[in-house]
XYZ file of C-alpha atoms in Angstrom:
338
model
C 146.414 71.546 84.801
C 147.217 67.982 85.864
C 144.662 65.434 87.062
C 145.384 66.126 90.751
C 144.763 69.866 90.350
C 141.601 69.197 88.350
C 140.267 66.896 91.071
C 141.097 69.425 93.794
C 139.397 72.209 91.849
C 136.312 70.056 91.319
C 136.101 69.216 95.022
C 136.344 72.897 95.933
C 133.650 73.887 93.429
C 130.927 72.299 95.567
C 131.686 74.825 98.321
C 130.472 77.603 96.019
C 126.963 76.127 96.132
C 126.621 76.151 99.925
C 127.029 78.724 102.720
C 130.598 79.396 103.964
C 132.232 76.840 106.257
C 135.118 77.021 108.730
C 136.347 73.518 107.977
C 135.966 71.120 105.093
C 137.619 67.832 104.319
C 137.005 65.047 101.838
C 137.528 61.407 102.738
C 136.931 57.897 101.467
C 137.550 56.382 98.054
C 138.078 59.862 96.543
C 141.573 59.723 98.039
C 142.469 56.418 96.393
C 145.094 57.148 93.789
C 144.525 53.700 92.231
C 141.113 54.570 90.751
C 140.775 58.349 90.334
C 138.180 58.030 87.599
C 135.905 55.646 89.436
C 132.323 56.887 89.796
C 131.728 56.831 93.559
C 130.078 59.059 96.119
C 132.322 61.909 97.292
C 132.246 62.296 101.084
C 132.565 65.724 102.743
C 132.740 66.810 106.394
C 131.746 70.447 106.866
C 132.494 72.308 110.107
C 130.428 75.423 110.879
C 130.085 77.724 113.896
C 126.273 77.569 114.015
C 124.586 74.554 112.369
C 121.080 76.010 112.692
C 122.064 79.186 110.884
C 124.038 77.244 108.290
C 121.205 74.793 107.548
C 118.747 77.703 107.325
C 120.945 79.495 104.794
C 121.612 76.291 102.883
C 117.914 75.465 102.602
C 117.184 79.022 101.512
C 119.890 78.862 98.823
C 118.953 75.462 97.460
C 115.262 74.903 98.217
C 112.351 75.675 95.908
C 111.841 79.452 95.782
C 108.144 79.008 96.618
C 108.942 77.554 100.056
C 108.285 80.011 102.882
C 111.023 81.120 105.250
C 109.150 79.636 108.229
C 108.998 76.230 106.575
C 112.732 76.398 105.889
C 113.461 77.465 109.454
C 111.426 74.575 110.872
C 113.326 72.170 108.632
C 116.673 73.570 109.795
C 115.613 73.326 113.458
C 114.510 69.713 112.992
C 117.824 68.751 111.413
C 119.849 70.477 114.136
C 117.791 69.198 117.070
C 117.846 65.581 115.895
C 121.601 65.706 115.207
C 122.320 67.217 118.636
C 119.863 65.334 120.850
C 119.608 61.925 119.182
C 122.748 61.732 117.079
C 126.322 62.744 117.819
C 126.060 66.305 116.555
C 126.549 65.475 112.873
C 123.883 65.652 110.163
C 124.706 63.626 107.039
C 122.928 64.265 103.761
C 123.643 61.519 101.178
C 122.826 61.333 97.460
C 123.297 65.023 96.716
C 123.868 65.588 92.996
C 126.369 68.265 92.004
C 127.968 68.667 88.558
C 126.961 65.121 87.621
C 128.647 63.746 90.745
C 127.028 62.095 93.738
C 127.962 63.656 97.080
C 127.400 63.023 100.776
C 128.133 65.748 103.284
C 128.083 65.824 107.067
C 127.656 69.095 108.978
C 129.070 69.503 112.486
C 129.426 72.372 114.955
C 133.089 73.393 115.197
C 133.034 73.256 119.002
C 131.746 69.664 118.889
C 134.343 68.676 116.295
C 137.204 70.036 118.401
C 135.884 68.395 121.577
C 135.652 65.023 119.862
C 139.168 65.392 118.462
C 140.600 66.183 121.897
C 138.451 63.908 124.070
C 136.992 61.154 121.858
C 133.597 61.968 123.384
C 131.701 60.175 120.616
C 134.813 58.878 118.800
C 132.931 59.525 115.571
C 134.618 62.292 113.599
C 137.809 61.966 115.654
C 137.988 58.383 114.401
C 137.456 59.584 110.841
C 140.306 62.098 111.208
C 142.683 59.320 112.305
C 142.492 58.159 108.702
C 143.686 60.105 105.642
C 141.562 63.060 104.590
C 142.008 65.891 102.116
C 141.522 69.193 103.952
C 140.076 71.855 101.648
C 139.222 74.545 104.246
C 140.863 74.871 107.669
C 140.197 78.304 109.160
C 140.738 77.193 112.781
C 143.853 75.070 112.138
C 142.170 71.741 112.822
C 145.164 70.030 111.238
C 147.357 71.154 114.147
C 144.702 70.362 116.776
C 144.320 66.907 115.236
C 147.941 66.061 116.083
C 146.729 65.302 119.630
C 144.236 62.856 118.134
C 146.850 61.158 115.950
C 149.333 60.735 118.805
C 146.580 59.216 120.972
C 145.672 56.850 118.132
C 149.273 55.621 117.875
C 149.456 54.961 121.623
C 146.062 53.216 121.668
C 147.077 50.991 118.757
C 150.437 50.145 120.329
C 148.726 49.035 123.546
C 146.751 46.513 121.491
C 149.652 45.237 119.364
C 152.163 42.475 120.234
C 155.886 43.135 120.837
C 156.652 42.714 117.114
C 154.509 43.766 114.159
C 154.683 45.384 110.727
C 154.026 48.946 109.690
C 150.854 47.784 107.942
C 149.708 46.081 111.150
C 150.080 49.385 112.979
C 148.010 51.375 110.477
C 145.379 48.630 110.375
C 145.085 48.724 114.161
C 144.800 52.536 114.133
C 142.188 52.337 111.388
C 140.161 49.729 113.283
C 139.992 51.658 116.587
C 136.841 53.575 115.647
C 135.133 50.535 114.089
C 135.286 48.226 117.123
C 131.725 48.148 118.433
C 130.249 49.983 115.412
C 126.790 48.503 114.824
C 127.217 48.952 111.067
C 130.090 46.468 111.038
C 127.618 43.719 111.985
C 125.645 43.869 108.742
C 126.320 46.985 106.654
C 130.077 47.208 106.106
C 132.621 45.376 104.009
C 134.398 42.904 106.310
C 137.668 43.807 104.517
C 137.091 47.539 104.968
C 140.106 48.185 107.215
C 142.470 46.238 104.967
C 141.243 48.059 101.864
C 141.568 51.479 103.499
C 145.128 50.827 104.669
C 146.391 49.179 101.487
C 144.661 51.737 99.252
C 146.076 54.724 101.163
C 149.265 53.300 102.641
C 151.475 56.198 101.557
C 149.013 58.669 103.081
C 149.077 56.795 106.398
C 152.869 56.901 106.310
C 153.005 60.666 105.805
C 150.327 61.230 108.501
C 152.020 59.192 111.210
C 155.713 59.621 110.379
C 156.305 62.456 112.936
C 154.788 60.426 115.772
C 156.651 57.239 114.926
C 159.902 59.221 114.817
C 158.997 60.767 118.183
C 158.371 57.340 119.713
C 161.548 55.961 118.189
C 163.474 58.838 119.781
C 161.987 57.896 123.152
C 163.006 54.239 122.598
C 159.368 53.158 122.598
C 159.851 51.703 119.096
C 162.632 50.159 117.018
C 162.474 49.859 113.227
C 164.074 47.481 110.749
C 163.422 47.250 107.019
C 162.118 44.056 105.447
C 162.695 42.721 101.939
C 159.600 44.491 100.600
C 160.777 47.795 102.128
C 157.974 47.807 104.691
C 159.187 48.454 108.215
C 159.207 45.719 110.814
C 158.638 47.266 114.223
C 159.360 46.086 117.743
C 158.112 47.917 120.810
C 158.950 48.209 124.480
C 156.063 46.538 126.336
C 157.281 47.428 129.807
C 154.988 49.016 132.366
C 156.655 52.483 132.320
C 156.072 52.759 128.546
C 152.541 51.431 129.000
C 151.863 54.238 131.477
C 153.267 56.735 128.973
C 150.904 55.465 126.276
C 147.947 55.781 128.653
C 148.958 59.363 129.435
C 148.619 60.197 125.714
C 145.021 58.918 125.616
C 142.237 61.530 125.818
C 141.043 62.490 129.344
C 137.581 61.042 128.679
C 139.052 57.638 127.846
C 141.369 57.644 130.865
C 138.439 58.557 133.100
C 136.363 55.683 131.705
C 139.281 53.308 132.189
C 139.682 54.419 135.794
C 136.006 53.864 136.538
C 136.092 50.404 134.975
C 138.802 49.277 137.399
C 136.922 50.727 140.359
C 138.836 53.943 140.853
C 136.398 56.222 142.618
C 138.572 59.271 142.177
C 140.060 59.486 138.701
C 139.958 63.270 138.444
C 142.171 65.340 140.720
C 141.180 68.587 142.405
C 142.908 70.465 139.584
C 140.556 68.818 137.097
C 143.203 66.609 135.510
C 142.604 62.922 134.891
C 145.206 60.513 136.253
C 147.807 58.906 133.990
C 148.519 55.183 133.686
C 150.589 55.055 136.856
C 148.005 56.971 138.927
C 145.187 54.804 137.587
C 146.959 51.800 139.083
C 147.205 49.384 136.156
C 149.474 46.528 137.139
C 150.012 45.122 133.647
C 149.927 46.120 130.004
C 147.292 43.483 129.263
C 144.964 44.875 131.923
C 145.321 48.409 130.585
C 144.800 47.340 126.958
C 141.698 45.304 127.791
C 140.223 48.124 129.827
C 140.873 50.697 127.093
C 139.356 48.450 124.426
C 136.177 47.999 126.475
C 135.852 51.758 126.941
C 136.316 52.443 123.229
C 133.944 49.654 122.180
C 131.149 51.037 124.334
C 131.690 54.600 123.096
C 131.645 53.512 119.443
C 128.647 51.225 119.910
C 126.536 53.975 121.505
C 127.547 56.731 119.078
C 127.101 54.570 115.957
C 123.629 53.456 117.091
C 122.583 57.022 117.909
C 123.900 58.302 114.584
C 122.047 55.562 112.683
C 118.729 56.561 114.292
C 119.450 60.245 113.708
C 120.173 59.588 110.042
C 116.869 57.825 109.432
C 114.910 60.673 111.051
C 116.657 63.543 109.253
C 117.289 62.271 105.712
C 113.987 60.415 105.442
C 113.061 56.768 105.099
C 113.601 56.517 101.338
C 117.111 57.985 101.336
C 118.048 56.072 104.475
C 116.802 52.789 102.993
C 118.666 53.448 99.747
C 121.914 54.215 101.578
C 121.588 51.232 103.915
C 120.786 48.891 101.025
C 123.885 50.070 99.184
C 126.074 49.458 102.246
C 124.534 46.046 102.896
C 125.116 44.979 99.288
C 128.796 45.856 99.644
C 128.947 43.960 102.918
C 127.240 40.917 101.395
C 129.656 40.842 98.471
C 132.624 40.957 100.871
C 131.237 38.034 102.881
C 130.383 35.860 99.881
C 133.494 36.579 97.820
C 135.999 33.755 97.954
């Protein structure tokens, strides 16, 4: 068994210690092929149909056998209520030890995951799934549903990019979409985070976005030329018709927010559909891009703040302080490194 198969098998083994899930993916530095042996926290996203039931079963499986069922049920209800009402529907549990490895897992209701993928309602997990992940369980074919999310990410990034850019610029812009406005980026994240993610997983970004770039090339939205280092140089059509097409690929929630920001009182038709770029009345690409960026920034700012508060309340002050300290140390090193 080669190293890749061993790693995959090890990642799957954790699922034997928890109740069944409908979706599971691993993300973060675990995917970096440059340092497979590095001792870092492994990050999981777990999708389940009923978080309350799942947390109850998980606590029962892994808690002290002297704990009463009522105590476990109250704990599960607290976790679920805080995640749903204060957070963005995701409960993260960091510093879980399994087979001498440190894990962090986030649990989300499948309905909420799908809604965020399609509509960017919190732009939290949908933003995560715009970056490379390793899907271990996919009972509801989230990979196919996520294609809508990836196409929207390409269009959003293109609206923010100049007429000419590199392939790395494109992936960096896609990667940064869900970080603009994130309160953690102010003090608790590496300032070079986007660059490190893209450069460390460049081949994975290429394989993820190749179908959509080929689609846009076929529509004459994009033109490619190879550079000396074999990275593609890209030029794009910045005309208003293409701009309207990009807006039409954005999620309905984002288009609705954009329409309201420019004073459109009626952005949703009687059929329930949200207007496209032409119907929203944007007169220039710059206006549309600025409006979209404001809408995304506000969504990310609100969801990241809510999730931060939710995390402190559900994982406890000690764990939360430990996790935050670790993130702030990384951020400090990135700011002080020459």
